Amino acid sequence: MSAQEDYQGRYAAAMMNAFGVPKRVLVRGEGVHVWDADGNRYTDLLAGIAVNSLGHGHPAVVEAVTSQLDALGHISNLFASPPQIRLAERLAAAVGGGRVFFTNSGAEANETAFKIARLTGRPRILAMENSFHGRTLGALAITHTAKYREPFEPLPGGVEFLPYGDIAALERAIDDQVAAVVMEPIQGESGVLPAPDGYLQAAREITSRAGALLWLDEVQTGIGRCGELLLGRSLGVDADVVTVAKGLGGGFPVGACIATGTAAELITPGSHGTTFGGNPPAAAAGNAVLDLLEGGLLRHVRETGAWLRSAIAHPDIVEVRGAGLLLGVCLTRDIAPQVVDLAMADGWLLNAPRPDVLRLAPPLVITREDLATFVEALPTWLDRVGE
Ligand SMILES: Cc1ncc(COP(=O)(O)O)c(C=O)c1O
C-alpha cells in the first residue's frame, strides 16, 4: 500500500464524507508546485481554489505570519492589534473609504453582509441564478443551486433569484422593500461566467435609484485574482458592500466584509461578532499579500492572464472566459472531469466547476514559462479523453 493509500483509508474513516475521498494527499508546497505523499510533484493551477495567491510557502507570507505569531498570536476581538487596523485601513481604501468586519472565510463575510442587509429594515434580498456564496445558512439562502439549498430549508427568507445579467428583470423586481442586490462580478463556481458588459453598472444605477444596497461578492474575483484589487471597482462600479476572502490571506484563512456610506454604520456593538476573525497572524498575512499586489503583481496577473487566454487553443475549446488569472476553458463536450484526471496523472492540478468547463486559478505569481508546458499539454489531454 502506498503512503497515499494509507492516508486515504484513514481519511475515509476519520473525516465526515463532505468531499468524498480526495484523489491526492499533499504534503509539501513550494512556489507553484506541490508534492503528494508518494513524492509526485504537481504544478498547481488551482491554488487551493483561487486562494494561494503568492503560491506555496512564499517567503513574505511565511515571514509575516511567523514573526507575528512570535510577537503576538491570538487576542480575540475584545482587543485590537496593529496589523488588523492596518489591513482594515487598506481594505477600506480599496473601496474608496469605508469600514471593515473581518471573518475567517468567504461564507462568513457574506453572513456579515446579509446581516447588514437585514439591518436596513427592508425585507427583500435579490440574488442571482447560478450564484454561489458559501455553505453557512445565510450564504446558502442567497446561493441558487437547489441541491445545496434544499436539504437545509427553511433558510433565512425574503430572498428571490433573478436571471444573472438580465437588466430588465432587475428593474422589474426592485422596489423600496429591497434591502440589497447581491451578485458575483464573475460567477466562479458556476463555470467562471462573467457578468455581461454593462450589467454591473446597470445594477449600480438601479439599486441607487431604489435606495437598495449593491452587494458584490468578490470572494473569488477580488484581491488580485482578476488583475485588479477589486474587479467591480476596476469596472467603475462602487458597491455599498463588498465581500472578500480566498486570496486575501495567501493561504491563511481571513475574509472581510467591507462597507461604505450608511451600510458601514449598521453594525453596532452586539449586532455581530467573531472570536478569530482578523486575528493578528491572519491580518499580517493579508498585509503581506497586499504589499505584493501593490508592488507590481497586479500588472503581472493581467499580462499573464491575457497571454494564457490567447495561447490556449484546441478544436474542443469553444472559448476561454474570465479575467486575469481566473479563467474558464469552455469545452464542446462534458469531458472536463476526465481532463482533470488526465492532467493530474501528468502532474497538473486544475478543476472542473462544470462538466464542460475547466477552471484555471493558478498562483498569481505563476510565469509564462510555468504555463507554456500546460498550454502544450492541454491539447494532448483533450485528444486522449475517451481513448
Ligand atoms: C463567490 C464566492 N463566495 C463565497 C464563497 C465561500 O467562501 P468560503 O468557502 O471561504 O466560505 C465562495 C467559495 O467558493 C465563492 O466562490
mmCIF file of C-alpha atoms and ligand atoms in Angstrom:
data_model
loop_
_atom_site.group_PDB
_atom_site.id
_atom_site.type_symbol
_atom_site.label_atom_id
_atom_site.label_comp_id
_atom_site.label_asym_id
_atom_site.label_seq_id
_atom_site.Cartn_x
_atom_site.Cartn_y
_atom_site.Cartn_z
ATOM 1 C CA MET A 1 0.000 0.000 0.000
ATOM 2 C CA SER A 2 1.364 3.420 -0.925
ATOM 3 C CA ALA A 3 1.647 6.199 1.641
ATOM 4 C CA GLN A 4 -1.247 7.955 -0.081
ATOM 5 C CA GLU A 5 -3.494 4.894 0.008
ATOM 6 C CA ASP A 6 -2.812 4.522 3.709
ATOM 7 C CA TYR A 7 -3.740 8.180 4.323
ATOM 8 C CA GLN A 8 -6.830 7.867 2.131
ATOM 9 C CA GLY A 9 -8.086 4.908 4.166
ATOM 10 C CA ARG A 10 -7.584 6.845 7.395
ATOM 11 C CA TYR A 11 -9.226 9.925 5.853
ATOM 12 C CA ALA A 12 -12.267 7.878 4.838
ATOM 13 C CA ALA A 13 -12.607 6.520 8.382
ATOM 14 C CA ALA A 14 -11.961 9.741 10.308
ATOM 15 C CA MET A 15 -13.425 12.529 8.180
ATOM 16 C CA MET A 16 -17.092 13.293 7.552
ATOM 17 C CA ASN A 17 -17.891 12.478 3.969
ATOM 18 C CA ALA A 18 -18.336 16.072 2.791
ATOM 19 C CA PHE A 19 -15.885 15.873 -0.098
ATOM 20 C CA GLY A 20 -15.546 12.189 -0.989
ATOM 21 C CA VAL A 21 -12.022 10.841 -0.523
ATOM 22 C CA PRO A 22 -9.598 13.276 -2.209
ATOM 23 C CA LYS A 23 -7.559 11.791 -5.047
ATOM 24 C CA ARG A 24 -4.266 13.071 -3.682
ATOM 25 C CA VAL A 25 -2.824 13.636 -0.199
ATOM 26 C CA LEU A 26 -0.469 16.615 -0.352
ATOM 27 C CA VAL A 27 2.469 17.028 1.981
ATOM 28 C CA ARG A 28 4.561 19.947 0.733
ATOM 29 C CA GLY A 29 4.370 23.052 -1.429
ATOM 30 C CA GLU A 30 6.900 25.478 -2.858
ATOM 31 C CA GLY A 31 6.128 28.246 -5.323
ATOM 32 C CA VAL A 32 3.705 26.926 -7.941
ATOM 33 C CA HIS A 33 4.393 23.278 -7.069
ATOM 34 C CA VAL A 34 3.020 20.803 -4.528
ATOM 35 C CA TRP A 35 4.094 17.240 -3.735
ATOM 36 C CA ASP A 36 1.932 14.284 -2.725
ATOM 37 C CA ALA A 37 2.647 11.737 -0.017
ATOM 38 C CA ASP A 38 4.194 9.366 -2.589
ATOM 39 C CA GLY A 39 6.678 12.023 -3.732
ATOM 40 C CA ASN A 40 4.954 13.045 -7.012
ATOM 41 C CA ARG A 41 5.194 16.714 -7.994
ATOM 42 C CA TYR A 42 2.317 18.783 -9.414
ATOM 43 C CA THR A 43 2.104 22.256 -10.912
ATOM 44 C CA ASP A 44 -0.775 23.890 -9.085
ATOM 45 C CA LEU A 45 -3.157 25.664 -11.477
ATOM 46 C CA LEU A 46 -5.918 25.796 -8.871
ATOM 47 C CA ALA A 47 -4.120 27.366 -5.880
ATOM 48 C CA GLY A 48 -6.451 25.881 -3.275
ATOM 49 C CA ILE A 49 -9.402 27.198 -5.338
ATOM 50 C CA ALA A 50 -8.162 30.721 -6.009
ATOM 51 C CA VAL A 51 -6.558 31.083 -2.578
ATOM 52 C CA ASN A 52 -2.763 30.699 -2.664
ATOM 53 C CA SER A 53 -2.258 33.997 -4.437
ATOM 54 C CA LEU A 54 1.501 34.061 -3.816
ATOM 55 C CA GLY A 55 1.917 30.336 -4.346
ATOM 56 C CA HIS A 56 3.062 27.929 -1.664
ATOM 57 C CA GLY A 57 5.460 28.930 1.092
ATOM 58 C CA HIS A 58 6.031 32.456 -0.220
ATOM 59 C CA PRO A 59 8.728 33.998 1.995
ATOM 60 C CA ALA A 60 6.684 37.189 2.508
ATOM 61 C CA VAL A 61 3.684 35.288 3.899
ATOM 62 C CA VAL A 62 5.839 32.893 5.928
ATOM 63 C CA GLU A 63 7.801 35.794 7.418
ATOM 64 C CA ALA A 64 4.688 37.900 8.112
ATOM 65 C CA VAL A 65 2.803 35.075 9.827
ATOM 66 C CA THR A 66 5.697 33.589 11.780
ATOM 67 C CA SER A 67 7.032 36.902 13.046
ATOM 68 C CA GLN A 68 3.507 37.946 14.019
ATOM 69 C CA LEU A 69 2.925 34.623 15.801
ATOM 70 C CA ASP A 70 6.197 35.170 17.584
ATOM 71 C CA ALA A 71 5.235 38.682 18.658
ATOM 72 C CA LEU A 72 1.538 38.105 19.361
ATOM 73 C CA GLY A 73 -0.690 35.321 18.079
ATOM 74 C CA HIS A 74 -4.328 35.475 19.048
ATOM 75 C CA ILE A 75 -6.068 38.078 21.171
ATOM 76 C CA SER A 76 -9.850 37.900 20.345
ATOM 77 C CA ASN A 77 -11.800 40.927 19.229
ATOM 78 C CA LEU A 78 -12.035 42.260 22.749
ATOM 79 C CA PHE A 79 -8.629 43.720 21.884
ATOM 80 C CA ALA A 80 -7.179 45.358 18.798
ATOM 81 C CA SER A 81 -3.866 44.803 17.028
ATOM 82 C CA PRO A 82 -1.772 46.961 14.677
ATOM 83 C CA PRO A 83 -1.849 44.515 11.700
ATOM 84 C CA GLN A 84 -5.626 44.274 11.939
ATOM 85 C CA ILE A 85 -6.043 48.056 11.942
ATOM 86 C CA ARG A 86 -3.613 48.422 9.040
ATOM 87 C CA LEU A 87 -5.371 45.767 6.953
ATOM 88 C CA ALA A 88 -8.755 47.363 7.678
ATOM 89 C CA GLU A 89 -7.449 50.761 6.544
ATOM 90 C CA ARG A 90 -6.100 49.267 3.323
ATOM 91 C CA LEU A 91 -9.296 47.369 2.504
ATOM 92 C CA ALA A 92 -11.405 50.423 3.309
ATOM 93 C CA ALA A 93 -9.180 52.485 0.988
ATOM 94 C CA ALA A 94 -9.674 49.840 -1.719
ATOM 95 C CA VAL A 95 -13.378 50.739 -1.856
ATOM 96 C CA GLY A 96 -12.714 54.481 -1.645
ATOM 97 C CA GLY A 97 -13.337 54.737 2.094
ATOM 98 C CA GLY A 98 -15.459 52.640 4.426
ATOM 99 C CA ARG A 99 -15.363 50.197 7.314
ATOM 100 C CA VAL A 100 -14.373 46.550 7.606
ATOM 101 C CA PHE A 101 -15.522 43.491 9.542
ATOM 102 C CA PHE A 102 -13.031 40.602 9.485
ATOM 103 C CA THR A 103 -14.012 36.959 9.152
ATOM 104 C CA ASN A 104 -12.330 33.597 8.636
ATOM 105 C CA SER A 105 -13.987 32.677 5.349
ATOM 106 C CA GLY A 106 -15.996 33.866 2.376
ATOM 107 C CA ALA A 107 -19.236 32.456 3.722
ATOM 108 C CA GLU A 108 -18.811 34.395 6.956
ATOM 109 C CA ALA A 109 -18.041 37.581 5.049
ATOM 110 C CA ASN A 110 -21.349 37.074 3.258
ATOM 111 C CA GLU A 111 -23.138 36.351 6.555
ATOM 112 C CA THR A 112 -21.939 39.755 7.732
ATOM 113 C CA ALA A 113 -23.223 41.412 4.561
ATOM 114 C CA PHE A 114 -26.536 39.553 4.966
ATOM 115 C CA LYS A 115 -26.887 40.983 8.481
ATOM 116 C CA ILE A 116 -26.112 44.471 7.162
ATOM 117 C CA ALA A 117 -28.884 43.987 4.592
ATOM 118 C CA ARG A 118 -31.308 42.935 7.353
ATOM 119 C CA LEU A 119 -30.309 45.952 9.460
ATOM 120 C CA THR A 120 -31.559 48.295 6.733
ATOM 121 C CA GLY A 121 -35.051 47.255 7.897
ATOM 122 C CA ARG A 122 -36.097 46.225 4.385
ATOM 123 C CA PRO A 123 -37.230 42.596 3.983
ATOM 124 C CA ARG A 124 -36.275 41.625 0.418
ATOM 125 C CA ILE A 125 -32.920 40.500 -0.979
ATOM 126 C CA LEU A 126 -32.406 39.926 -4.683
ATOM 127 C CA ALA A 127 -29.813 37.305 -5.578
ATOM 128 C CA MET A 128 -28.786 35.761 -8.882
ATOM 129 C CA GLU A 129 -29.487 32.471 -10.584
ATOM 130 C CA ASN A 130 -26.396 30.206 -10.646
ATOM 131 C CA SER A 131 -24.843 32.143 -7.770
ATOM 132 C CA PHE A 132 -22.572 30.641 -5.131
ATOM 133 C CA HIS A 133 -21.943 32.460 -1.862
ATOM 134 C CA GLY A 134 -20.937 29.735 0.624
ATOM 135 C CA ARG A 135 -22.320 26.948 2.805
ATOM 136 C CA THR A 136 -23.478 28.618 6.007
ATOM 137 C CA LEU A 137 -27.231 29.111 6.226
ATOM 138 C CA GLY A 138 -27.345 32.810 5.329
ATOM 139 C CA ALA A 139 -24.880 32.322 2.477
ATOM 140 C CA LEU A 140 -26.905 29.307 1.316
ATOM 141 C CA ALA A 141 -30.084 31.389 1.312
ATOM 142 C CA ILE A 142 -28.577 33.541 -1.465
ATOM 143 C CA THR A 143 -26.932 30.565 -3.250
ATOM 144 C CA HIS A 144 -29.019 29.365 -6.153
ATOM 145 C CA THR A 145 -28.023 25.685 -6.556
ATOM 146 C CA ALA A 146 -31.046 23.676 -5.407
ATOM 147 C CA LYS A 147 -29.092 20.613 -4.244
ATOM 148 C CA TYR A 148 -27.032 22.776 -1.872
ATOM 149 C CA ARG A 149 -30.042 24.653 -0.512
ATOM 150 C CA GLU A 150 -32.987 22.308 -0.337
ATOM 151 C CA PRO A 151 -31.809 19.831 2.338
ATOM 152 C CA PHE A 152 -31.380 22.782 4.718
ATOM 153 C CA GLU A 153 -34.661 24.610 4.231
ATOM 154 C CA PRO A 154 -36.209 26.582 5.787
ATOM 155 C CA LEU A 155 -33.397 29.074 5.146
ATOM 156 C CA PRO A 156 -33.485 32.778 6.045
ATOM 157 C CA GLY A 157 -36.352 34.198 3.988
ATOM 158 C CA GLY A 158 -37.018 37.140 1.737
ATOM 159 C CA VAL A 159 -34.564 36.051 -0.972
ATOM 160 C CA GLU A 160 -35.596 35.971 -4.632
ATOM 161 C CA PHE A 161 -33.431 34.846 -7.554
ATOM 162 C CA LEU A 162 -33.186 36.749 -10.830
ATOM 163 C CA PRO A 163 -31.546 35.760 -14.107
ATOM 164 C CA TYR A 164 -27.896 36.884 -13.917
ATOM 165 C CA GLY A 165 -27.229 39.631 -16.412
ATOM 166 C CA ASP A 166 -30.869 40.472 -17.133
ATOM 167 C CA ILE A 167 -31.186 44.228 -16.568
ATOM 168 C CA ALA A 168 -34.924 44.321 -17.330
ATOM 169 C CA ALA A 169 -35.611 41.558 -14.771
ATOM 170 C CA LEU A 170 -33.740 43.548 -12.126
ATOM 171 C CA GLU A 171 -35.670 46.684 -12.994
ATOM 172 C CA ARG A 172 -38.971 44.804 -12.719
ATOM 173 C CA ALA A 173 -38.075 43.165 -9.396
ATOM 174 C CA ILE A 174 -36.701 46.126 -7.496
ATOM 175 C CA ASP A 175 -38.758 48.341 -5.215
ATOM 176 C CA ASP A 176 -38.370 50.224 -1.951
ATOM 177 C CA GLN A 177 -38.637 46.969 0.017
ATOM 178 C CA VAL A 178 -35.384 45.611 -1.405
ATOM 179 C CA ALA A 179 -32.547 45.818 1.106
ATOM 180 C CA ALA A 180 -29.797 44.571 -1.188
ATOM 181 C CA VAL A 181 -28.968 43.090 -4.547
ATOM 182 C CA VAL A 182 -26.143 40.564 -4.315
ATOM 183 C CA MET A 183 -24.050 39.214 -7.161
ATOM 184 C CA GLU A 184 -20.594 37.990 -8.138
ATOM 185 C CA PRO A 185 -18.828 40.060 -10.832
ATOM 186 C CA ILE A 186 -17.847 36.698 -12.346
ATOM 187 C CA GLN A 187 -19.770 33.616 -11.232
ATOM 188 C CA GLY A 188 -16.825 31.401 -10.342
ATOM 189 C CA GLU A 189 -18.382 28.180 -9.097
ATOM 190 C CA SER A 190 -20.914 28.151 -11.947
ATOM 191 C CA GLY A 191 -18.153 27.922 -14.519
ATOM 192 C CA VAL A 192 -16.323 31.263 -14.481
ATOM 193 C CA LEU A 193 -19.215 33.151 -16.051
ATOM 194 C CA PRO A 194 -18.594 36.920 -16.277
ATOM 195 C CA ALA A 195 -21.465 39.379 -15.919
ATOM 196 C CA PRO A 196 -22.469 40.649 -19.365
ATOM 197 C CA ASP A 197 -20.980 44.022 -20.313
ATOM 198 C CA GLY A 198 -22.844 46.856 -18.643
ATOM 199 C CA TYR A 199 -24.744 44.670 -16.151
ATOM 200 C CA LEU A 200 -22.828 45.657 -13.015
ATOM 201 C CA GLN A 201 -23.056 49.326 -13.984
ATOM 202 C CA ALA A 202 -26.809 48.982 -14.575
ATOM 203 C CA ALA A 203 -27.205 47.183 -11.240
ATOM 204 C CA ARG A 204 -25.404 50.090 -9.556
ATOM 205 C CA GLU A 205 -27.788 52.608 -11.117
ATOM 206 C CA ILE A 206 -30.931 50.583 -10.402
ATOM 207 C CA THR A 207 -30.017 49.895 -6.755
ATOM 208 C CA SER A 208 -29.054 53.527 -6.151
ATOM 209 C CA ARG A 209 -32.402 54.714 -7.529
ATOM 210 C CA ALA A 210 -34.296 52.294 -5.256
ATOM 211 C CA GLY A 211 -32.186 53.071 -2.186
ATOM 212 C CA ALA A 212 -31.069 49.424 -2.066
ATOM 213 C CA LEU A 213 -27.532 48.265 -1.335
ATOM 214 C CA LEU A 214 -25.393 46.832 -4.108
ATOM 215 C CA TRP A 215 -23.519 43.920 -2.541
ATOM 216 C CA LEU A 216 -20.704 42.470 -4.637
ATOM 217 C CA ASP A 217 -19.330 39.103 -3.621
ATOM 218 C CA GLU A 218 -15.663 39.349 -4.632
ATOM 219 C CA VAL A 219 -14.606 36.347 -2.558
ATOM 220 C CA GLN A 220 -13.311 34.638 -5.702
ATOM 221 C CA THR A 221 -12.734 37.596 -8.049
ATOM 222 C CA GLY A 222 -11.146 40.032 -5.601
ATOM 223 C CA ILE A 223 -7.681 40.678 -4.151
ATOM 224 C CA GLY A 224 -5.776 40.443 -7.394
ATOM 225 C CA ARG A 225 -7.267 37.266 -8.836
ATOM 226 C CA CYS A 226 -8.652 39.140 -11.844
ATOM 227 C CA GLY A 227 -5.684 41.508 -12.165
ATOM 228 C CA GLU A 228 -7.308 44.214 -10.030
ATOM 229 C CA LEU A 229 -7.646 44.655 -6.295
ATOM 230 C CA LEU A 230 -11.430 44.575 -6.750
ATOM 231 C CA LEU A 231 -12.949 43.688 -10.107
ATOM 232 C CA GLY A 232 -16.153 45.702 -9.616
ATOM 233 C CA ARG A 233 -14.337 48.905 -8.759
ATOM 234 C CA SER A 234 -11.996 48.482 -11.735
ATOM 235 C CA LEU A 235 -15.124 48.445 -13.904
ATOM 236 C CA GLY A 236 -16.248 51.721 -12.343
ATOM 237 C CA VAL A 237 -18.807 50.084 -10.036
ATOM 238 C CA ASP A 238 -18.583 51.211 -6.432
ATOM 239 C CA ALA A 239 -20.647 48.767 -4.401
ATOM 240 C CA ASP A 240 -22.052 49.568 -0.949
ATOM 241 C CA VAL A 241 -20.889 46.227 0.403
ATOM 242 C CA VAL A 242 -18.022 44.075 -0.894
ATOM 243 C CA THR A 243 -17.062 40.684 0.487
ATOM 244 C CA VAL A 244 -13.579 39.213 0.051
ATOM 245 C CA ALA A 245 -11.714 36.165 1.400
ATOM 246 C CA LYS A 246 -9.894 33.381 -0.537
ATOM 247 C CA GLY A 247 -6.742 35.134 -1.861
ATOM 248 C CA LEU A 248 -6.613 37.760 0.883
ATOM 249 C CA GLY A 249 -4.500 35.700 3.288
ATOM 250 C CA GLY A 250 -2.434 33.951 0.603
ATOM 251 C CA GLY A 251 -3.447 30.616 2.155
ATOM 252 C CA PHE A 252 -4.056 31.840 5.687
ATOM 253 C CA PRO A 253 -7.800 31.929 6.492
ATOM 254 C CA VAL A 254 -9.041 35.504 6.524
ATOM 255 C CA GLY A 255 -12.014 37.231 4.931
ATOM 256 C CA ALA A 256 -13.662 40.612 5.185
ATOM 257 C CA CYS A 257 -16.920 42.410 4.653
ATOM 258 C CA ILE A 258 -16.158 45.957 3.510
ATOM 259 C CA ALA A 259 -18.964 48.511 3.564
ATOM 260 C CA THR A 260 -19.246 52.145 2.553
ATOM 261 C CA GLY A 261 -21.612 55.002 3.345
ATOM 262 C CA THR A 262 -24.631 54.239 5.527
ATOM 263 C CA ALA A 263 -24.058 50.490 5.086
ATOM 264 C CA ALA A 264 -20.799 50.881 7.020
ATOM 265 C CA GLU A 265 -22.621 52.241 10.065
ATOM 266 C CA LEU A 266 -25.250 49.498 10.561
ATOM 267 C CA ILE A 267 -23.173 47.018 12.541
ATOM 268 C CA THR A 268 -23.021 48.267 16.114
ATOM 269 C CA PRO A 269 -21.885 46.653 19.389
ATOM 270 C CA GLY A 270 -23.886 43.474 19.976
ATOM 271 C CA SER A 271 -25.112 43.013 16.413
ATOM 272 C CA HIS A 272 -22.265 40.814 15.187
ATOM 273 C CA GLY A 273 -19.049 39.187 16.345
ATOM 274 C CA THR A 274 -16.340 36.564 15.871
ATOM 275 C CA THR A 275 -13.585 35.119 18.041
ATOM 276 C CA PHE A 276 -10.957 34.549 15.363
ATOM 277 C CA GLY A 277 -11.874 36.971 12.573
ATOM 278 C CA GLY A 278 -8.902 39.150 11.587
ATOM 279 C CA ASN A 279 -6.625 37.896 14.343
ATOM 280 C CA PRO A 280 -3.019 39.190 14.233
ATOM 281 C CA PRO A 281 -1.391 36.418 12.139
ATOM 282 C CA ALA A 282 -4.328 36.394 9.686
ATOM 283 C CA ALA A 283 -4.160 40.171 9.336
ATOM 284 C CA ALA A 284 -0.371 40.014 8.920
ATOM 285 C CA ALA A 285 -0.842 37.513 6.065
ATOM 286 C CA GLY A 286 -3.364 39.866 4.457
ATOM 287 C CA ASN A 287 -0.970 42.795 4.690
ATOM 288 C CA ALA A 288 1.828 40.725 3.121
ATOM 289 C CA VAL A 289 -0.422 39.798 0.193
ATOM 290 C CA LEU A 290 -1.489 43.422 -0.332
ATOM 291 C CA ASP A 291 2.158 44.556 -0.213
ATOM 292 C CA LEU A 292 2.998 42.208 -3.091
ATOM 293 C CA LEU A 293 -0.112 43.114 -5.093
ATOM 294 C CA GLU A 294 0.656 46.812 -4.749
ATOM 295 C CA GLY A 295 4.262 46.107 -5.731
ATOM 296 C CA GLY A 296 3.509 45.242 -9.371
ATOM 297 C CA LEU A 297 1.854 41.832 -9.128
ATOM 298 C CA LEU A 298 -1.493 43.118 -10.450
ATOM 299 C CA ARG A 299 0.062 44.008 -13.807
ATOM 300 C CA HIS A 300 1.766 40.604 -13.945
ATOM 301 C CA VAL A 301 -1.647 38.951 -13.405
ATOM 302 C CA ARG A 302 -3.277 40.972 -16.191
ATOM 303 C CA GLU A 303 -0.457 40.295 -18.645
ATOM 304 C CA THR A 304 -0.004 36.612 -17.803
ATOM 305 C CA GLY A 305 -3.768 36.015 -17.841
ATOM 306 C CA ALA A 306 -4.191 37.714 -21.225
ATOM 307 C CA TRP A 307 -1.314 35.688 -22.674
ATOM 308 C CA LEU A 308 -2.663 32.388 -21.268
ATOM 309 C CA ARG A 309 -6.103 33.130 -22.621
ATOM 310 C CA SER A 310 -4.783 33.750 -26.112
ATOM 311 C CA ALA A 311 -2.344 30.811 -26.038
ATOM 312 C CA ILE A 312 -4.927 28.096 -25.273
ATOM 313 C CA ALA A 313 -6.415 26.523 -28.402
ATOM 314 C CA HIS A 314 -7.957 23.218 -29.499
ATOM 315 C CA PRO A 315 -10.994 22.219 -31.596
ATOM 316 C CA ASP A 316 -12.722 21.035 -28.372
ATOM 317 C CA ILE A 317 -12.376 24.518 -26.825
ATOM 318 C CA VAL A 318 -15.259 26.900 -27.504
ATOM 319 C CA GLU A 319 -13.889 29.882 -25.603
ATOM 320 C CA VAL A 320 -11.659 30.878 -22.712
ATOM 321 C CA ARG A 321 -13.501 33.346 -20.492
ATOM 322 C CA GLY A 322 -12.879 35.198 -17.242
ATOM 323 C CA ALA A 323 -10.402 37.874 -16.220
ATOM 324 C CA GLY A 324 -6.792 37.946 -15.066
ATOM 325 C CA LEU A 325 -5.873 34.526 -13.697
ATOM 326 C CA LEU A 326 -9.436 33.326 -13.136
ATOM 327 C CA LEU A 327 -10.168 31.566 -16.411
ATOM 328 C CA GLY A 328 -12.810 29.106 -17.552
ATOM 329 C CA VAL A 329 -11.886 26.925 -20.513
ATOM 330 C CA CYS A 330 -15.240 26.087 -22.098
ATOM 331 C CA LEU A 331 -15.399 22.776 -23.925
ATOM 332 C CA THR A 332 -17.673 21.448 -26.656
ATOM 333 C CA ARG A 333 -18.363 18.280 -24.625
ATOM 334 C CA ASP A 334 -18.880 17.241 -20.984
ATOM 335 C CA ILE A 335 -15.327 15.945 -20.623
ATOM 336 C CA ALA A 336 -13.858 18.380 -18.095
ATOM 337 C CA PRO A 337 -13.683 15.861 -15.186
ATOM 338 C CA GLN A 338 -11.807 13.355 -17.374
ATOM 339 C CA VAL A 339 -9.388 16.075 -18.478
ATOM 340 C CA VAL A 340 -8.785 16.971 -14.809
ATOM 341 C CA ASP A 341 -7.895 13.323 -14.091
ATOM 342 C CA LEU A 342 -5.549 13.037 -17.076
ATOM 343 C CA ALA A 343 -3.888 16.314 -16.095
ATOM 344 C CA MET A 344 -3.439 15.121 -12.515
ATOM 345 C CA ALA A 345 -1.829 11.893 -13.696
ATOM 346 C CA ASP A 346 0.619 14.062 -15.675
ATOM 347 C CA GLY A 347 1.378 16.347 -12.718
ATOM 348 C CA TRP A 348 -1.053 19.264 -13.081
ATOM 349 C CA LEU A 349 -3.814 20.383 -10.704
ATOM 350 C CA LEU A 350 -6.925 22.075 -12.104
ATOM 351 C CA ASN A 351 -10.631 21.525 -11.591
ATOM 352 C CA ALA A 352 -13.969 21.296 -13.336
ATOM 353 C CA PRO A 353 -16.654 23.559 -11.824
ATOM 354 C CA ARG A 354 -18.970 22.262 -14.560
ATOM 355 C CA PRO A 355 -18.776 19.143 -16.744
ATOM 356 C CA ASP A 356 -17.931 21.310 -19.771
ATOM 357 C CA VAL A 357 -15.676 23.889 -18.085
ATOM 358 C CA LEU A 358 -12.111 23.648 -16.773
ATOM 359 C CA ARG A 359 -11.161 26.281 -14.203
ATOM 360 C CA LEU A 360 -7.658 27.746 -14.100
ATOM 361 C CA ALA A 361 -6.889 29.793 -10.977
ATOM 362 C CA PRO A 362 -3.139 29.399 -10.502
ATOM 363 C CA PRO A 363 -0.974 31.255 -8.011
ATOM 364 C CA LEU A 364 -0.818 34.876 -9.170
ATOM 365 C CA VAL A 365 2.976 34.653 -9.237
ATOM 366 C CA ILE A 366 2.959 31.966 -11.941
ATOM 367 C CA THR A 367 5.051 32.765 -15.021
ATOM 368 C CA ARG A 368 4.558 32.234 -18.762
ATOM 369 C CA GLU A 369 7.393 29.715 -18.605
ATOM 370 C CA ASP A 370 5.475 27.705 -15.968
ATOM 371 C CA LEU A 371 2.345 27.865 -18.105
ATOM 372 C CA ALA A 372 3.922 27.155 -21.504
ATOM 373 C CA THR A 373 4.152 23.418 -20.761
ATOM 374 C CA PHE A 374 0.486 23.431 -19.736
ATOM 375 C CA VAL A 375 -0.510 25.123 -22.977
ATOM 376 C CA GLU A 376 1.272 22.299 -24.847
ATOM 377 C CA ALA A 377 -0.142 19.528 -22.661
ATOM 378 C CA LEU A 378 -3.818 20.565 -22.615
ATOM 379 C CA PRO A 379 -4.489 19.560 -26.254
ATOM 380 C CA THR A 380 -2.959 16.133 -25.597
ATOM 381 C CA TRP A 381 -5.381 15.518 -22.684
ATOM 382 C CA LEU A 382 -8.320 16.672 -24.792
ATOM 383 C CA ASP A 383 -7.237 14.284 -27.568
ATOM 384 C CA ARG A 384 -6.808 11.406 -25.132
ATOM 385 C CA VAL A 385 -10.236 11.656 -23.428
ATOM 386 C CA GLY A 386 -12.273 8.558 -24.182
ATOM 387 C CA GLU A 387 -9.330 6.662 -25.690
HETATM 388 C C1 LIG B 1 -18.061 33.870 -4.837
HETATM 389 C C2 LIG B 1 -17.888 33.053 -3.591
HETATM 390 N N1 LIG B 1 -18.446 33.485 -2.441
HETATM 391 C C3 LIG B 1 -18.312 32.799 -1.303
HETATM 392 C C4 LIG B 1 -17.602 31.608 -1.255
HETATM 393 C C5 LIG B 1 -17.479 30.861 0.032
HETATM 394 O O1 LIG B 1 -16.216 31.020 0.563
HETATM 395 P P1 LIG B 1 -15.706 30.038 1.731
HETATM 396 O O2 LIG B 1 -15.602 28.676 1.120
HETATM 397 O O3 LIG B 1 -14.400 30.616 2.154
HETATM 398 O O4 LIG B 1 -16.719 30.081 2.815
HETATM 399 C C6 LIG B 1 -17.005 31.131 -2.419
HETATM 400 C C7 LIG B 1 -16.260 29.865 -2.406
HETATM 401 O O5 LIG B 1 -16.025 29.234 -3.415
HETATM 402 C C8 LIG B 1 -17.158 31.872 -3.623
HETATM 403 O O6 LIG B 1 -16.612 31.447 -4.774
#
